[in-house]
C-alpha cells in the first residue's frame, strides 16, 4: 500500500549523486645534453630529471644509457617514470615520447593512455615505484637516428593521475554566468561617465575615476587620498608614453592585457631590444604603481622571450622591476643553457644586478 502524504508525513524530493573518475594530466620535458659522456656509466646507472608535480604527487624521469638490467647487455637504453614521494596505490596512465629532432614529427611514442581500455591504469604502491621500458630503444639505432642531435636527447613524459570524486547533483539547478565586472568597468572608462581626474600624457588626455584607480593601486590611493593631490583635476605624466599609459588604464579597469601587449611580445626577436617592448615598459609601470597581478602577467609574457641572447637583458629588467619570479627563471635558464664565455658574461650581469 502506498504511503499517504499528509502534513505530518510530507513527500521528500529525491536526491542523486554521481561518481566521476577522470585523470589529472601533466607533462615534463627532460633534455639530456651530453649523451656520449653519459654512455658507459654502467648497467643499472641512471640520469634523473628534476622532480615535477602532477595530481598531487611528485614524479621523475629515469634514463639508463646502458640499460637497466644486466641481461640486456647494454644493447638498449631504458626509460622509466618513477613516483618520487610517498604514496599508496597511486593509479595513473603514462606516456613516454622520444622527440624526433629532424622536425618531421616522427616521434617514438610508448603510451599507456592508448591501452587504458584494455589494461586499465597502472598502480604504483610506494615511493620509487616505476613504469617504463627496459628496452626503450636499441642503442645502435638511437645513435644513428634523428632522435640524437648535437649529442642531445629530448624525452617528453605525460602523467595522468586517476582521481575519483562524488558530485551531489540537484534535480533543478541554475547556471551562473562568468563575472562581467571587467566589461562594466571597461565601459565606464570608454564613455568617461563620472570621470573626476584627467591625465595628460604627451599632450593626450585620459579621463579616469579616482575611486577606481585608488581601489586598484596603492600608489594612486596614496596620491589621491593621503597626499596633496586630493583636489587636483589634471595630472601630467612624464615617465610613461601614451601607449604604455593606455595599456595601464586598460588593465586597471578590465583586469586584462591589451592586444598590443600580445603582438609586441610574440614578435620579439633576438635583434629587437626587449627593454623597449610594451611588455617590458608595462612591467616597470606595474612595479611603480604596485599592481602585483599586472607584474606577474608581464613576467609570464617575458618568460617566452628568454633565450641565450636575451637572458642577461631580461635578468637586468627583472631585477630593476623587482620581478622575482622572472629573475628566478632567468637564473635557472642560464645555469642549464649557457656555457663558456656566455656564462661568464651572464655571471657579470647577475653580479651587477645583485649589487643594485
CSV table of N, CA and C in Angstrom, one decimal, residues 144-257:
chain,number,residue,atom,x,y,z
A,144,UNK,N,72.3,6.6,-34.4
A,144,UNK,CA,72.4,6.9,-35.9
A,144,UNK,C,71.0,7.6,-36.3
A,145,UNK,N,70.2,7.9,-35.4
A,145,UNK,CA,68.8,8.4,-35.7
A,145,UNK,C,68.7,9.9,-35.5
A,146,UNK,N,67.6,10.4,-35.9
A,146,UNK,CA,67.3,11.9,-35.8
A,146,UNK,C,66.8,12.2,-34.3
A,147,UNK,N,66.7,11.2,-33.5
A,147,UNK,CA,66.4,11.4,-32.1
A,147,UNK,C,67.6,12.0,-31.3
A,148,UNK,N,68.8,11.8,-31.8
A,148,UNK,CA,70.0,12.3,-31.2
A,148,UNK,C,70.6,13.3,-32.1
A,149,UNK,N,70.7,14.6,-31.6
A,149,UNK,CA,71.2,15.7,-32.4
A,149,UNK,C,72.0,16.6,-31.5
A,150,UNK,N,73.2,16.9,-32.0
A,150,UNK,CA,74.2,17.7,-31.2
A,150,UNK,C,74.5,17.1,-29.8
A,151,UNK,N,74.5,15.7,-29.8
A,151,UNK,CA,74.8,14.9,-28.6
A,151,UNK,C,73.7,15.2,-27.6
A,152,UNK,N,72.5,15.4,-28.0
A,152,UNK,CA,71.4,15.8,-27.1
A,152,UNK,C,70.1,14.9,-27.4
A,153,UNK,N,69.5,14.4,-26.4
A,153,UNK,CA,68.2,13.7,-26.5
A,153,UNK,C,67.2,14.5,-25.8
A,154,UNK,N,65.9,14.4,-26.3
A,154,UNK,CA,64.8,15.1,-25.6
A,154,UNK,C,63.7,14.1,-25.4
A,155,UNK,N,63.2,13.9,-24.2
A,155,UNK,CA,62.2,13.0,-23.8
A,155,UNK,C,61.0,13.8,-23.2
A,156,UNK,N,59.8,13.5,-23.7
A,156,UNK,CA,58.6,14.1,-23.1
A,156,UNK,C,57.9,13.0,-22.3
A,157,UNK,N,57.4,13.4,-21.2
A,157,UNK,CA,56.7,12.4,-20.3
A,157,UNK,C,55.4,13.1,-20.0
A,158,UNK,N,54.3,12.3,-20.1
A,158,UNK,CA,52.9,12.8,-19.7
A,158,UNK,C,52.4,11.8,-18.7
A,159,UNK,N,51.9,12.3,-17.6
A,159,UNK,CA,51.4,11.5,-16.5
A,159,UNK,C,49.9,11.9,-16.3
A,160,UNK,N,49.0,10.9,-16.2
A,160,UNK,CA,47.6,11.2,-15.9
A,160,UNK,C,47.2,10.4,-14.7
A,161,UNK,N,47.1,11.1,-13.6
A,161,UNK,CA,46.8,10.5,-12.3
A,161,UNK,C,45.3,10.4,-12.2
A,162,UNK,N,44.8,9.2,-11.9
A,162,UNK,CA,43.4,8.9,-11.8
A,162,UNK,C,42.8,9.3,-10.5
A,163,UNK,N,41.8,10.1,-10.5
A,163,UNK,CA,41.1,10.6,-9.3
A,163,UNK,C,39.6,10.4,-9.4
A,164,UNK,N,39.0,10.1,-8.3
A,164,UNK,CA,37.5,10.0,-8.3
A,164,UNK,C,36.9,10.9,-7.3
A,165,UNK,N,35.8,11.4,-7.6
A,165,UNK,CA,35.1,12.3,-6.7
A,165,UNK,C,33.6,12.1,-6.8
A,166,UNK,N,32.9,12.4,-5.7
A,166,UNK,CA,31.4,12.3,-5.7
A,166,UNK,C,30.8,13.6,-5.9
A,167,UNK,N,29.9,13.8,-6.8
A,167,UNK,CA,29.2,15.0,-7.1
A,167,UNK,C,27.8,14.8,-6.6
A,168,UNK,N,27.3,15.8,-5.8
A,168,UNK,CA,25.9,15.8,-5.4
A,168,UNK,C,25.2,16.6,-6.4
A,169,UNK,N,24.3,16.0,-7.1
A,169,UNK,CA,23.5,16.6,-8.2
A,169,UNK,C,22.2,17.1,-7.7
A,170,UNK,N,21.8,18.3,-8.1
A,170,UNK,CA,20.5,18.7,-7.8
A,170,UNK,C,19.6,18.5,-9.0
A,171,UNK,N,18.4,18.1,-8.8
A,171,UNK,CA,17.5,17.9,-10.0
A,171,UNK,C,17.2,19.1,-10.7
A,172,UNK,N,17.2,20.3,-9.9
A,172,UNK,CA,17.0,21.5,-10.5
A,172,UNK,C,18.1,22.5,-10.2
A,173,UNK,N,18.7,23.1,-11.2
A,173,UNK,CA,19.8,24.0,-10.9
A,173,UNK,C,19.8,25.1,-11.9
A,174,UNK,N,20.5,26.2,-11.5
A,174,UNK,CA,20.6,27.4,-12.3
A,174,UNK,C,22.0,27.7,-12.6
A,175,UNK,N,22.4,27.8,-13.8
A,175,UNK,CA,23.8,28.1,-14.2
A,175,UNK,C,24.1,29.6,-13.9
A,176,UNK,N,25.2,29.9,-13.3
A,176,UNK,CA,25.6,31.3,-13.1
A,176,UNK,C,26.7,31.7,-14.1
A,177,UNK,N,26.4,32.8,-14.8
A,177,UNK,CA,27.4,33.2,-15.8
A,177,UNK,C,28.7,33.7,-15.2
A,178,UNK,N,29.7,33.7,-16.0
A,178,UNK,CA,31.0,34.2,-15.6
A,178,UNK,C,30.9,35.7,-15.2
A,179,UNK,N,31.8,36.2,-14.3
A,179,UNK,CA,31.8,37.6,-13.9
A,179,UNK,C,32.1,38.5,-15.1
A,180,UNK,N,31.3,39.5,-15.2
A,180,UNK,CA,31.4,40.5,-16.3
A,180,UNK,C,31.8,41.9,-15.7
A,181,UNK,N,32.3,41.9,-14.5
A,181,UNK,CA,32.6,43.2,-13.9
A,181,UNK,C,33.7,44.0,-14.7
A,182,UNK,N,34.6,43.2,-15.3
A,182,UNK,CA,35.6,43.9,-16.1
A,182,UNK,C,35.0,44.7,-17.3
A,183,UNK,N,34.0,44.1,-18.0
A,183,UNK,CA,33.4,44.7,-19.1
A,183,UNK,C,32.7,46.0,-18.7
A,184,UNK,N,32.0,45.9,-17.5
A,184,UNK,CA,31.3,47.1,-17.0
A,184,UNK,C,32.2,48.2,-16.6
A,185,UNK,N,33.3,47.9,-16.0
A,185,UNK,CA,34.3,49.0,-15.6
A,185,UNK,C,35.0,49.5,-16.9
A,186,UNK,N,35.2,48.6,-17.9
A,186,UNK,CA,35.8,49.0,-19.1
A,186,UNK,C,34.9,50.0,-19.9
A,187,UNK,N,33.6,49.7,-19.8
A,187,UNK,CA,32.6,50.6,-20.4
A,187,UNK,C,32.7,52.0,-19.7
A,188,UNK,N,32.9,52.0,-18.4
A,188,UNK,CA,33.0,53.2,-17.7
A,188,UNK,C,34.2,54.0,-18.1
A,189,UNK,N,35.3,53.3,-18.4
A,189,UNK,CA,36.5,54.0,-18.9
A,189,UNK,C,36.2,54.6,-20.4
A,190,UNK,N,35.5,53.7,-21.2
A,190,UNK,CA,35.3,54.1,-22.6
A,190,UNK,C,34.4,55.4,-22.7
A,191,UNK,N,33.3,55.4,-21.9
A,191,UNK,CA,32.4,56.5,-22.1
A,191,UNK,C,32.7,57.7,-21.2
A,192,UNK,N,33.7,57.6,-20.3
A,192,UNK,CA,34.2,58.6,-19.5
A,192,UNK,C,33.1,59.2,-18.5
A,193,UNK,N,32.0,58.5,-18.3
A,193,UNK,CA,30.9,59.0,-17.5
A,193,UNK,C,31.4,59.1,-16.0
A,194,UNK,N,31.2,60.2,-15.4
A,194,UNK,CA,31.6,60.4,-14.0
A,194,UNK,C,33.1,60.5,-13.7
A,195,UNK,N,33.8,60.8,-14.8
A,195,UNK,CA,35.3,60.9,-14.5
A,195,UNK,C,35.6,62.2,-13.7
A,196,UNK,N,36.6,62.1,-12.8
A,196,UNK,CA,36.9,63.2,-12.0
A,196,UNK,C,38.4,63.6,-11.9
A,197,UNK,N,39.1,63.0,-12.9
A,197,UNK,CA,40.5,63.3,-13.0
A,197,UNK,C,41.0,63.0,-14.4
A,198,UNK,N,41.9,63.8,-14.9
A,198,UNK,CA,42.4,63.7,-16.3
A,198,UNK,C,43.9,63.6,-16.2
A,199,UNK,N,44.4,62.7,-17.0
A,199,UNK,CA,45.9,62.5,-17.1
A,199,UNK,C,46.3,63.1,-18.4
A,200,UNK,N,47.3,63.9,-18.4
A,200,UNK,CA,47.9,64.4,-19.6
A,200,UNK,C,49.2,63.7,-19.9
A,201,UNK,N,49.2,62.9,-21.0
A,201,UNK,CA,50.4,62.1,-21.3
A,201,UNK,C,50.9,62.6,-22.7
A,202,UNK,N,51.9,63.3,-22.8
A,202,UNK,CA,52.5,63.9,-24.0
A,202,UNK,C,51.4,64.6,-24.8
A,203,UNK,N,50.6,65.3,-24.1
A,203,UNK,CA,49.5,66.1,-24.8
A,203,UNK,C,48.2,65.4,-25.0
A,204,UNK,N,48.2,64.1,-24.8
A,204,UNK,CA,46.9,63.3,-25.0
A,204,UNK,C,46.3,63.2,-23.7
A,205,UNK,N,44.9,63.5,-23.6
A,205,UNK,CA,44.2,63.5,-22.4
A,205,UNK,C,43.5,62.1,-22.1
A,206,UNK,N,43.6,61.6,-20.9
A,206,UNK,CA,43.0,60.4,-20.5
A,206,UNK,C,42.1,60.6,-19.3
A,207,UNK,N,40.8,60.8,-19.4
A,207,UNK,CA,39.9,60.9,-18.3
A,207,UNK,C,39.8,59.6,-17.5
A,208,UNK,N,39.7,59.7,-16.2
A,208,UNK,CA,39.6,58.5,-15.4
A,208,UNK,C,38.8,58.8,-14.1
A,209,UNK,N,38.8,57.8,-13.2
A,209,UNK,CA,38.0,57.9,-12.0
A,209,UNK,C,38.9,57.6,-10.8
A,210,UNK,N,39.0,58.6,-9.9
A,210,UNK,CA,39.9,58.4,-8.7
A,210,UNK,C,39.6,57.2,-7.9
A,211,UNK,N,38.3,56.9,-7.6
A,211,UNK,CA,38.0,55.8,-6.8
A,211,UNK,C,38.4,54.5,-7.4
A,212,UNK,N,38.2,54.3,-8.7
A,212,UNK,CA,38.6,53.1,-9.4
A,212,UNK,C,40.2,52.9,-9.3
A,213,UNK,N,40.9,54.0,-9.6
A,213,UNK,CA,42.3,53.9,-9.6
A,213,UNK,C,42.8,53.6,-8.2
A,214,UNK,N,42.2,54.3,-7.2
A,214,UNK,CA,42.7,54.1,-5.8
A,214,UNK,C,42.4,52.7,-5.3
A,215,UNK,N,41.3,52.1,-5.8
A,215,UNK,CA,40.9,50.7,-5.3
A,215,UNK,C,41.9,49.7,-5.9
A,216,UNK,N,42.5,50.0,-7.1
A,216,UNK,CA,43.4,49.1,-7.7
A,216,UNK,C,44.9,49.3,-7.4
A,217,UNK,N,45.3,50.5,-7.1
A,217,UNK,CA,46.7,50.8,-7.0
A,217,UNK,C,47.0,51.5,-5.7
A,218,UNK,N,47.8,51.0,-4.8
A,218,UNK,CA,48.2,51.7,-3.6
A,218,UNK,C,48.9,53.1,-3.9
A,219,UNK,N,49.6,53.2,-5.0
A,219,UNK,CA,50.2,54.4,-5.4
A,219,UNK,C,49.2,55.5,-5.7
A,220,UNK,N,48.2,55.1,-6.5
A,220,UNK,CA,47.1,56.1,-6.7
A,220,UNK,C,46.3,56.4,-5.5
A,221,UNK,N,46.1,55.4,-4.6
A,221,UNK,CA,45.3,55.7,-3.4
A,221,UNK,C,46.1,56.7,-2.5
A,222,UNK,N,47.4,56.5,-2.4
A,222,UNK,CA,48.2,57.5,-1.6
A,222,UNK,C,48.1,58.9,-2.3
A,223,UNK,N,48.2,58.9,-3.6
A,223,UNK,CA,48.3,60.2,-4.3
A,223,UNK,C,47.0,61.0,-4.1
A,224,UNK,N,45.8,60.3,-4.2
A,224,UNK,CA,44.6,61.0,-4.2
A,224,UNK,C,44.0,61.2,-2.8
A,225,UNK,N,44.3,60.4,-1.9
A,225,UNK,CA,43.6,60.5,-0.6
A,225,UNK,C,44.5,60.7,0.6
A,226,UNK,N,45.9,60.4,0.4
A,226,UNK,CA,46.8,60.6,1.5
A,226,UNK,C,47.8,61.8,1.3
A,227,UNK,N,47.8,62.3,0.0
A,227,UNK,CA,48.7,63.3,-0.3
A,227,UNK,C,48.1,64.7,-0.5
A,228,UNK,N,48.8,65.4,-1.4
A,228,UNK,CA,48.4,66.8,-1.6
A,228,UNK,C,47.6,67.0,-2.9
A,229,UNK,N,47.2,65.9,-3.6
A,229,UNK,CA,46.6,66.0,-4.9
A,229,UNK,C,45.1,65.6,-4.8
A,230,UNK,N,44.5,65.8,-3.6
A,230,UNK,CA,43.1,65.4,-3.4
A,230,UNK,C,42.2,66.2,-4.4
A,231,UNK,N,42.4,67.4,-4.6
A,231,UNK,CA,41.5,68.3,-5.4
A,231,UNK,C,42.1,68.5,-6.8
A,232,UNK,N,43.2,67.9,-7.1
A,232,UNK,CA,43.8,68.1,-8.4
A,232,UNK,C,43.0,67.4,-9.5
A,233,UNK,N,42.7,68.2,-10.6
A,233,UNK,CA,41.8,67.7,-11.6
A,233,UNK,C,42.6,67.2,-12.8
A,234,UNK,N,43.8,67.7,-13.0
A,234,UNK,CA,44.6,67.2,-14.2
A,234,UNK,C,46.0,66.9,-13.7
A,235,UNK,N,46.5,65.7,-14.1
A,235,UNK,CA,47.8,65.3,-13.7
A,235,UNK,C,48.7,65.0,-14.9
A,236,UNK,N,49.8,65.6,-14.9
A,236,UNK,CA,50.7,65.5,-16.1
A,236,UNK,C,51.7,64.3,-15.8
A,237,UNK,N,51.7,63.3,-16.7
A,237,UNK,CA,52.5,62.1,-16.6
A,237,UNK,C,53.7,62.3,-17.6
A,238,UNK,N,54.9,62.2,-17.0
A,238,UNK,CA,56.1,62.4,-17.8
A,238,UNK,C,57.0,61.2,-18.0
A,239,UNK,N,56.7,60.2,-17.2
A,239,UNK,CA,57.6,59.0,-17.2
A,239,UNK,C,57.0,57.8,-18.0
A,240,UNK,N,55.8,58.0,-18.6
A,240,UNK,CA,55.2,56.9,-19.4
A,240,UNK,C,54.8,57.5,-20.7
A,241,UNK,N,54.9,56.7,-21.8
A,241,UNK,CA,54.4,57.2,-23.1
A,241,UNK,C,52.9,56.8,-23.2
A,242,UNK,N,52.3,57.3,-24.2
A,242,UNK,CA,50.8,57.2,-24.3
A,242,UNK,C,50.4,55.7,-24.4
A,243,UNK,N,51.1,55.0,-25.2
A,243,UNK,CA,50.7,53.6,-25.4
A,243,UNK,C,50.8,52.8,-24.1
A,244,UNK,N,51.9,53.0,-23.3
A,244,UNK,CA,52.0,52.3,-22.0
A,244,UNK,C,50.9,52.8,-21.0
A,245,UNK,N,50.6,54.1,-21.0
A,245,UNK,CA,49.6,54.5,-20.0
A,245,UNK,C,48.3,54.0,-20.4
A,246,UNK,N,48.0,54.0,-21.7
A,246,UNK,CA,46.7,53.4,-22.2
A,246,UNK,C,46.6,52.0,-21.8
A,247,UNK,N,47.6,51.2,-21.9
A,247,UNK,CA,47.6,49.8,-21.5
A,247,UNK,C,47.5,49.6,-20.0
A,248,UNK,N,48.1,50.6,-19.3
A,248,UNK,CA,48.0,50.6,-17.8
A,248,UNK,C,46.5,50.8,-17.4
A,249,UNK,N,45.9,51.8,-18.0
A,249,UNK,CA,44.4,52.0,-17.6
A,249,UNK,C,43.6,50.8,-18.1
A,250,UNK,N,43.9,50.2,-19.2
A,250,UNK,CA,43.1,49.1,-19.7
A,250,UNK,C,43.1,48.0,-18.6
A,251,UNK,N,44.3,47.7,-18.1
A,251,UNK,CA,44.4,46.7,-17.0
A,251,UNK,C,43.7,47.1,-15.8
A,252,UNK,N,43.8,48.3,-15.3
A,252,UNK,CA,43.2,48.7,-14.1
A,252,UNK,C,41.7,48.6,-14.2
A,253,UNK,N,41.1,48.9,-15.3
A,253,UNK,CA,39.6,48.8,-15.4
A,253,UNK,C,39.1,47.4,-15.8
A,254,UNK,N,39.9,46.7,-16.7
A,254,UNK,CA,39.4,45.5,-17.2
A,254,UNK,C,40.1,44.2,-16.7
A,255,UNK,N,41.2,44.4,-16.0
A,255,UNK,CA,42.0,43.3,-15.4
A,255,UNK,C,42.5,42.3,-16.5
A,256,UNK,N,42.8,42.9,-17.7
A,256,UNK,CA,43.3,42.1,-18.8
A,256,UNK,C,44.4,42.9,-19.4
A,257,UNK,N,45.2,42.2,-20.3
A,257,UNK,CA,46.2,42.9,-21.1
A,257,UNK,C,45.6,43.3,-22.4
